[in-house]
Short mmCIF file of C-alpha atoms in Angstrom, two decimals:
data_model
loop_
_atom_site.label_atom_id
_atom_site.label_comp_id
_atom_site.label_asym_id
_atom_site.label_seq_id
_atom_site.Cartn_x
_atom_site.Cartn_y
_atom_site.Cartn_z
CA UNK A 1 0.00 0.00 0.00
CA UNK A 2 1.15 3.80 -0.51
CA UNK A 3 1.66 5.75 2.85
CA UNK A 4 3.26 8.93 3.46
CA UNK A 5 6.38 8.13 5.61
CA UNK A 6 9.63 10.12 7.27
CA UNK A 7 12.18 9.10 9.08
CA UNK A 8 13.81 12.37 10.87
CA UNK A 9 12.76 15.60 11.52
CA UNK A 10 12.68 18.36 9.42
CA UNK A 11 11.08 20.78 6.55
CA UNK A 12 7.95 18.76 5.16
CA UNK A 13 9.80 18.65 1.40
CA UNK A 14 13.21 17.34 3.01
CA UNK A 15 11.34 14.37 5.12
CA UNK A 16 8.06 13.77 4.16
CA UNK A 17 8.03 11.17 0.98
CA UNK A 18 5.70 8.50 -0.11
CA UNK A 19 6.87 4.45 -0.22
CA UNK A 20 4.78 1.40 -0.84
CA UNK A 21 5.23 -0.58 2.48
CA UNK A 22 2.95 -3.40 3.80
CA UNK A 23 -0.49 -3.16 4.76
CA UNK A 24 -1.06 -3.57 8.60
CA UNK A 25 -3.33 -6.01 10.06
CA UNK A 26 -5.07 -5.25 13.15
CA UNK A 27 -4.04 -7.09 17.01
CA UNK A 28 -6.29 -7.93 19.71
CA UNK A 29 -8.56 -4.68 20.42
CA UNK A 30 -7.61 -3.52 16.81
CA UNK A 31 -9.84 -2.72 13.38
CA UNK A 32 -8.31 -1.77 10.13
CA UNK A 33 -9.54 0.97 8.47
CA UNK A 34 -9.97 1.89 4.54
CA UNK A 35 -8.90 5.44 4.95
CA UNK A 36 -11.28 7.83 2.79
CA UNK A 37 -9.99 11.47 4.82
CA UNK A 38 -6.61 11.53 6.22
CA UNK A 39 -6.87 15.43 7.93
CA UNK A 40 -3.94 17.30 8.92
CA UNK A 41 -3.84 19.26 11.82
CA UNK A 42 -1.28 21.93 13.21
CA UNK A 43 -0.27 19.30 15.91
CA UNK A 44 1.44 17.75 13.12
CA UNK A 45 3.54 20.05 11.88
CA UNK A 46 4.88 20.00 15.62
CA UNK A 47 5.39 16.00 15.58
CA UNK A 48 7.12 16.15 11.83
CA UNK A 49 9.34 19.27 13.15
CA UNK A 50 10.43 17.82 16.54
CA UNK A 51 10.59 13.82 16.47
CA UNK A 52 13.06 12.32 18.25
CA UNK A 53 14.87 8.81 17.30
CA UNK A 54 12.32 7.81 19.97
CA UNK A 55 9.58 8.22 17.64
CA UNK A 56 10.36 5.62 14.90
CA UNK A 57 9.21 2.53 14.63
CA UNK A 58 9.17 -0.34 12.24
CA UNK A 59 6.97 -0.38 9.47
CA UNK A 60 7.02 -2.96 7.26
CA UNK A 61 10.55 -2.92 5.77
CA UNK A 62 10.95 0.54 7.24
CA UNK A 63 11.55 2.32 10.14
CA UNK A 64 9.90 5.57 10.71
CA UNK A 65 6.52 7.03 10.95
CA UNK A 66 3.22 7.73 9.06
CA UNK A 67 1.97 10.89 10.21
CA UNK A 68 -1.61 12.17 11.09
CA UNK A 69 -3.75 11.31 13.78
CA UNK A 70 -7.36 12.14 12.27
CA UNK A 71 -9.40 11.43 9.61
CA UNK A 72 -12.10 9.01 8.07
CA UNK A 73 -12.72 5.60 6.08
CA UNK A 74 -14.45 2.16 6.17
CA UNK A 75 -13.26 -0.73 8.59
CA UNK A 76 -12.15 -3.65 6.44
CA UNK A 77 -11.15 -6.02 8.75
CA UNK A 78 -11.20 -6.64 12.67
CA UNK A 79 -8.58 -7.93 14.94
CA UNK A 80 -8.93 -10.68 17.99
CA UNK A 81 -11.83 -9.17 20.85
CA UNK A 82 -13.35 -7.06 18.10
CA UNK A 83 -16.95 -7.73 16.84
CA UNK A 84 -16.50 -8.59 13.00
CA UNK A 85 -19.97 -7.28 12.47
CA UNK A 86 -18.04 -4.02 12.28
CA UNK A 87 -16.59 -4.69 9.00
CA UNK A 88 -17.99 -2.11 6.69
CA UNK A 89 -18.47 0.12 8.87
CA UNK A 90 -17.70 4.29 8.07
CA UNK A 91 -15.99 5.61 10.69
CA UNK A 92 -14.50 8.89 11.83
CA UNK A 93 -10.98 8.40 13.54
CA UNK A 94 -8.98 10.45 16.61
CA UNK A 95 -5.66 9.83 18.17
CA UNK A 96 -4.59 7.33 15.51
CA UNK A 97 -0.96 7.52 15.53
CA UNK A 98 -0.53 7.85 19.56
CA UNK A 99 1.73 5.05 20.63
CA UNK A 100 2.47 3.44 17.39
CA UNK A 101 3.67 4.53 13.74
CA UNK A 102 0.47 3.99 11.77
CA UNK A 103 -1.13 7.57 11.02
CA UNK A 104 -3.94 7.80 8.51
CA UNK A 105 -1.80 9.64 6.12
CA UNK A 106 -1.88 5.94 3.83
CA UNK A 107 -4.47 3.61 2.21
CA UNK A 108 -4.99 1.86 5.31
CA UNK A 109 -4.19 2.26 9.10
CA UNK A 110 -5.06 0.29 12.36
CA UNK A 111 -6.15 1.57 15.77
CA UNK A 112 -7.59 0.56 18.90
CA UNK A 113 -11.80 -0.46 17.95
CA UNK A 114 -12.76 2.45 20.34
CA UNK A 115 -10.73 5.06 18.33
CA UNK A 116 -12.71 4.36 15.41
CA UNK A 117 -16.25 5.74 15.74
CA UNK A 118 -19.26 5.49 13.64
CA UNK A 119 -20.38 8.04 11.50
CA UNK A 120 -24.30 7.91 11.19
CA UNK A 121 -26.02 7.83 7.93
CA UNK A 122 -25.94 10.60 5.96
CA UNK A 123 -22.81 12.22 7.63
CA UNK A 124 -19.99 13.40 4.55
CA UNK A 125 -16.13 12.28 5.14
CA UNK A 126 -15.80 15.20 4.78
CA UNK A 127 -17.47 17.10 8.16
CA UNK A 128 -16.23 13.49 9.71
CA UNK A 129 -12.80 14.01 8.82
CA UNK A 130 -12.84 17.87 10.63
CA UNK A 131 -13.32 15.95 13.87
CA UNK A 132 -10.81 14.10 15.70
CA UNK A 133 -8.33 16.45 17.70
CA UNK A 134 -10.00 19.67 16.94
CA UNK A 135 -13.63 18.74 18.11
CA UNK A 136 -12.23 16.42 21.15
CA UNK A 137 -9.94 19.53 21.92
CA UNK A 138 -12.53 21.62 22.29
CA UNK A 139 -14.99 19.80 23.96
CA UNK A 140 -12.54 19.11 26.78
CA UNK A 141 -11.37 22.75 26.80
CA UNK A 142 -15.36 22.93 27.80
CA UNK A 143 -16.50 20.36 29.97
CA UNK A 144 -12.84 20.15 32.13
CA UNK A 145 -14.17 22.47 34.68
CA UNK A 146 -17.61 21.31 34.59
CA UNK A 147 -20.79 21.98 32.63
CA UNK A 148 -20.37 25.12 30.45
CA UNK A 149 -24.52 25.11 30.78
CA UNK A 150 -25.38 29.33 31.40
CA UNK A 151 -22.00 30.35 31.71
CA UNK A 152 -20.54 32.64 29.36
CA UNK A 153 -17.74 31.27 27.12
CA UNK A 154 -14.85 33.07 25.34
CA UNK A 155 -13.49 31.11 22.57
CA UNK A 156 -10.34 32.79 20.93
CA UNK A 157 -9.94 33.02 17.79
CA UNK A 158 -14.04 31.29 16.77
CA UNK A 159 -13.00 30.63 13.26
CA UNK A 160 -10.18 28.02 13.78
CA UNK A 161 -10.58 24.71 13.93
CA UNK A 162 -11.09 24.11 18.08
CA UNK A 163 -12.73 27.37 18.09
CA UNK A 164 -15.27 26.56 15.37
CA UNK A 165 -16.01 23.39 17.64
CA UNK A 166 -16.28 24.75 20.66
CA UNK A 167 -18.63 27.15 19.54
CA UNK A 168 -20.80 24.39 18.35
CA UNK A 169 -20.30 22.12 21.08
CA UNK A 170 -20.97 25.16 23.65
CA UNK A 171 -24.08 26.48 22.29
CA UNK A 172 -25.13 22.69 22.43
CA UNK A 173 -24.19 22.43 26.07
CA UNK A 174 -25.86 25.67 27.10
CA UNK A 175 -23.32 28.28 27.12
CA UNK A 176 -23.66 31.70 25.85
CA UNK A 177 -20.71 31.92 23.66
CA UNK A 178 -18.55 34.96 22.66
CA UNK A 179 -15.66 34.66 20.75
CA UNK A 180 -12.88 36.72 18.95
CA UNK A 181 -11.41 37.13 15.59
CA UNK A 182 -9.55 39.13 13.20
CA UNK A 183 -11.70 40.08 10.38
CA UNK A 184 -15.20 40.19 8.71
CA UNK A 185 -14.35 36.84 6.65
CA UNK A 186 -13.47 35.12 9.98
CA UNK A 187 -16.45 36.88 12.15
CA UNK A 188 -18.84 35.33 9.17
CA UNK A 189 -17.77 32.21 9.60
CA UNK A 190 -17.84 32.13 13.69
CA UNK A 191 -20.77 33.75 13.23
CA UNK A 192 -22.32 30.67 10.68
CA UNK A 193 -21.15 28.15 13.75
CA UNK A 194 -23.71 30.36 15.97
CA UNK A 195 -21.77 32.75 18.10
CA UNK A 196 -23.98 34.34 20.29
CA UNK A 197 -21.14 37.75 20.16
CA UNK A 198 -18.50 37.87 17.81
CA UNK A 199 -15.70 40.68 18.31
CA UNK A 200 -12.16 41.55 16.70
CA UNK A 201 -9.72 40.95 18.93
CA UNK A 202 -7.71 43.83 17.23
CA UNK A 203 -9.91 46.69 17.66
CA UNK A 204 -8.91 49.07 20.42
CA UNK A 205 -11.91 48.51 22.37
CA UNK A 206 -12.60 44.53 22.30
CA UNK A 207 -12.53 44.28 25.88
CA UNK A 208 -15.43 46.82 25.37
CA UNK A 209 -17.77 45.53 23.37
CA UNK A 210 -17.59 41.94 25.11
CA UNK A 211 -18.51 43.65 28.46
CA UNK A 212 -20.94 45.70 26.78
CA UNK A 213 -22.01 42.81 24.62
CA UNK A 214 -22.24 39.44 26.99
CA UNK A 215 -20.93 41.14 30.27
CA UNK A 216 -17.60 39.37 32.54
CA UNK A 217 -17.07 35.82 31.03
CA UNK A 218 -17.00 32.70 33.08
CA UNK A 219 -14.38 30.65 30.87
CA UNK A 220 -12.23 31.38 27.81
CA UNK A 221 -11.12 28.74 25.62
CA UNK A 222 -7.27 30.28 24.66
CA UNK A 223 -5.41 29.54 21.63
CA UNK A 224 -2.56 32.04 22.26
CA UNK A 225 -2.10 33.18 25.77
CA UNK A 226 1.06 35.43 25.19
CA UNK A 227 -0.77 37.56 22.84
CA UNK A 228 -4.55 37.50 24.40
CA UNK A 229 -3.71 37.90 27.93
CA UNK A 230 -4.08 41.08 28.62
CA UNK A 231 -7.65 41.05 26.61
CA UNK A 232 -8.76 38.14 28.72
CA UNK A 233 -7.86 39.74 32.53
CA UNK A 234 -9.85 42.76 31.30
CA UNK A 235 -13.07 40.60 30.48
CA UNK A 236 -12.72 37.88 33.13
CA UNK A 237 -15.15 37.75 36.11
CA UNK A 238 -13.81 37.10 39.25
CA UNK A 239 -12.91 32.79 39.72
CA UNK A 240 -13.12 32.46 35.50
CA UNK A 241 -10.83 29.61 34.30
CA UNK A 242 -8.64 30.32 31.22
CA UNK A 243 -8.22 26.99 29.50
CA UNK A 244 -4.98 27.49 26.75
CA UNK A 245 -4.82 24.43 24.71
CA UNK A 246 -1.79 25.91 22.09
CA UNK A 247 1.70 27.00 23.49
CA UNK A 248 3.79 29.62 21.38
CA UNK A 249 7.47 29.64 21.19
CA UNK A 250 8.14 32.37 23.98
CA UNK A 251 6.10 31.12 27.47
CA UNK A 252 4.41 33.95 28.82
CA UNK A 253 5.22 36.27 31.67
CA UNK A 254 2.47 35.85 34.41
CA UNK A 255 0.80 38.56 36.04
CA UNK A 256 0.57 36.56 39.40
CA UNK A 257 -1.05 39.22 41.77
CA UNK A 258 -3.70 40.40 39.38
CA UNK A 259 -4.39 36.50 38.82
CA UNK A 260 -4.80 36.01 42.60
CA UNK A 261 -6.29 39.31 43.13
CA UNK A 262 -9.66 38.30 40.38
CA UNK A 263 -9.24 34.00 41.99
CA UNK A 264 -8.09 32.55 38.25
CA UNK A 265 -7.70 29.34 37.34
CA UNK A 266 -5.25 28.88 34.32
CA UNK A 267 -5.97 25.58 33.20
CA UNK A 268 -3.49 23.80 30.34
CA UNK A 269 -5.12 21.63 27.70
CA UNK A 270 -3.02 18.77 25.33
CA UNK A 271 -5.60 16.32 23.75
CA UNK A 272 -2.63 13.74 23.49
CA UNK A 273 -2.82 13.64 27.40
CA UNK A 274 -6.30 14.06 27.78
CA UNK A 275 -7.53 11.30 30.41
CA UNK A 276 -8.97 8.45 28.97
CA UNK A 277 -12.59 8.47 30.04
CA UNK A 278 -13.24 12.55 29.18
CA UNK A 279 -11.23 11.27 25.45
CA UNK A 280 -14.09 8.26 25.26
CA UNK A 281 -16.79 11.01 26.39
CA UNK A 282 -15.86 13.53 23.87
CA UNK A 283 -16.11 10.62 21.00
CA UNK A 284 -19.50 9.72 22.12
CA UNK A 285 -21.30 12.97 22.74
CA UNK A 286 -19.46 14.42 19.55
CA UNK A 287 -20.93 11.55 17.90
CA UNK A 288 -24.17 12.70 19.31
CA UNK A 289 -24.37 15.75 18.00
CA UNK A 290 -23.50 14.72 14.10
CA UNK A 291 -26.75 13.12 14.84
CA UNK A 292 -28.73 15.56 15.45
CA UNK A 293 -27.24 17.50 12.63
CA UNK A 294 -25.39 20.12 15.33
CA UNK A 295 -21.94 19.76 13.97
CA UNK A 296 -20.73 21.83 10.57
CA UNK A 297 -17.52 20.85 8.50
CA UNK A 298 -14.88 23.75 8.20
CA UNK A 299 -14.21 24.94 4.87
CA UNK A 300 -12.25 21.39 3.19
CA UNK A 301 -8.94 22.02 0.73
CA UNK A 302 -8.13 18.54 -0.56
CA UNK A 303 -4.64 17.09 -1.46
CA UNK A 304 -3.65 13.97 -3.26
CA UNK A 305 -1.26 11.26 -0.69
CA UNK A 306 1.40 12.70 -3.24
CA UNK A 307 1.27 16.22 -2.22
CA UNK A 308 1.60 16.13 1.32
CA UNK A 309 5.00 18.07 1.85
CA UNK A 310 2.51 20.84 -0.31
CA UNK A 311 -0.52 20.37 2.12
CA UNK A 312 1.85 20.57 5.72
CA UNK A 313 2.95 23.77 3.92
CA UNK A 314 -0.44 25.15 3.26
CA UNK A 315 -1.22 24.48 7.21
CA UNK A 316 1.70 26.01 8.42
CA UNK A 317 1.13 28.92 6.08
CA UNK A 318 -2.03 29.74 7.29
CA UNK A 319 -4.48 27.93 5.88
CA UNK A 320 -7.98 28.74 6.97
CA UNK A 321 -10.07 25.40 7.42
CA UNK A 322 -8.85 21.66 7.41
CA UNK A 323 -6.32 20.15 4.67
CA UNK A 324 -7.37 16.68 3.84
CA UNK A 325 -5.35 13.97 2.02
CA UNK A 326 -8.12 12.46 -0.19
CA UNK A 327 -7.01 8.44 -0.80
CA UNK A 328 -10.66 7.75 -2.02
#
């Protein structure tokens, strides 16, 4: 089978390449998936840039990785412990490559049974594929401190990926939501996942309009605490918890009085660490939703297995919605 493979860090063109190497089969617990969707998230530009020797595994012939850790396809065959009236099953995937070298980023991967959930009828690859570490993210970002149910919620940056999600999620579990961006393309589509406010986070009076707007917030769901700080002590109410799920290059400098002073609880988010039973939650109410026709996909740019250096590019350039390898 084709897979996208590397073998050392690096720049996606100087690692990433594609090799034919041997399809998996799946072990006790396991289910081997037909991969439709393999999505690429910023989280993997971090694991391509910074593996260690650690990290590399055999696969088939080879030793190295295959990256990704989301996406979608069709379970084709189930291991020991695993009900075979699975096979043929769609599925949307999360955490695939945590442990063990087999990403979705090739024709076929395997994964623990739980890992691989079932879309319900009528559900595209597509919105399924836009799931996984973004939508898991953010409903543990959420539901870590307890129901979000009539609290106020600031979601940074509302047209990302975890922010488009946890606007969703949150106006699902109650919350009044409020949420920053920087311009009318990205306040259109934060507004489209139902923001109850939406705000730019670069006009001079943000911290403003969201007291003016939706009054001291409860939570905020932080992509970029270095930079949004300051924005989020001016609209926090006293005992809010600031959940940051991203970390930047430079770690902050902590106003520690003024965090006493208003009771804060900084909170750190890494869906790779997640415990297990909030992880097996997330799966099942986010599964819930796409049921009831709650969850929307993010705008989808597709790339061919060949072109992956070119789509890790595109993410770490900016791009604004998910980048999809399409092995259909």
């Amino acid at each position: 089978m084709k897979a996208a493979f590397h073998d050392r860090s690096g720049p996606a063109r100087d690692v990433l390449r594609v090799l034919d190497v041997e399809r998996p089969e799946p072990g006790p617990g396991q289910v081997r998936v037909r991969v439709a969707l393999s999505a690429i998230n910023p989280g993997d530009m971090s694991l391509r840039r910074n593996a260690t020797p650690q990290d590399f595994r055999p696969v088939g012939e080879h030793t190295g990785r295959i990256p990704h850790q989301d996406g979608t396809g069709t379970i084709d065959a189930v291991g020991p412990g695993v009900d075979p009236g699975r096979i043929g099953e769609r599925v949307w995937i999360w955490m695939a490559g945590a442990g063990h070298p087999w990403g979705t980023a090739a024709e076929w991967t395997v994964l623990p049974s739980e890992q691989a959930v079932a879309l319900p009828d009528g559900v595209s690859d597509e919105l399924g594929a836009c799931l996984g570490i973004p939508a898991m993210t953010a409903h543990w970002c959420l539901h870590a401190d307890g129901s979000p149910r009539d609290r106020t919620v600031l979601v940074a940056a509302g047209a990302g990926a975890v922010g488009h999600y946890a606007i969703e999620l949150g106006r699902l579990a109650g919350a009044r939501i409020v949420t920053t961006v920087s311009g009318p393309e990205k306040a259109a589509m934060a507004t489209a996942a139902g923001a109850d406010l939406v705000v730019n986070y670069r006009d001079a009076d943000a911290a403003r309009q969201i007291l003016e707007g939706a009054g001291p917030v409860d939570r905020i769901i932080e992509v970029s605490l270095n930079d949004n700080l300051e924005l989020d002590l001016a609209v926090a109410s006293p005992g809010a918890v600031i959940v940051t799920y991203a970390a930047q290059p430079d770690d902050p400098a902590l106003p520690v009085f003024r965090l006493m002073w208003a009771n804060l609880v900084l909170r750190f988010a890494l869906f790779l660490t997640e415990p297990r039973d909030a992880l097996l939650r997330a799966a099942t109410e986010i599964t819930a939703a796409l049921e009831d026709g709650a969850l929307t996909p993010l705008p989808v740019h597709s790339f061919s297995l060949d072109d992956v250096a070119v789509a890790h590019e595109a993410v770490e350039n900016g791009l604004i919605g998910k980048a999809v390898l399409d092995l259909r």
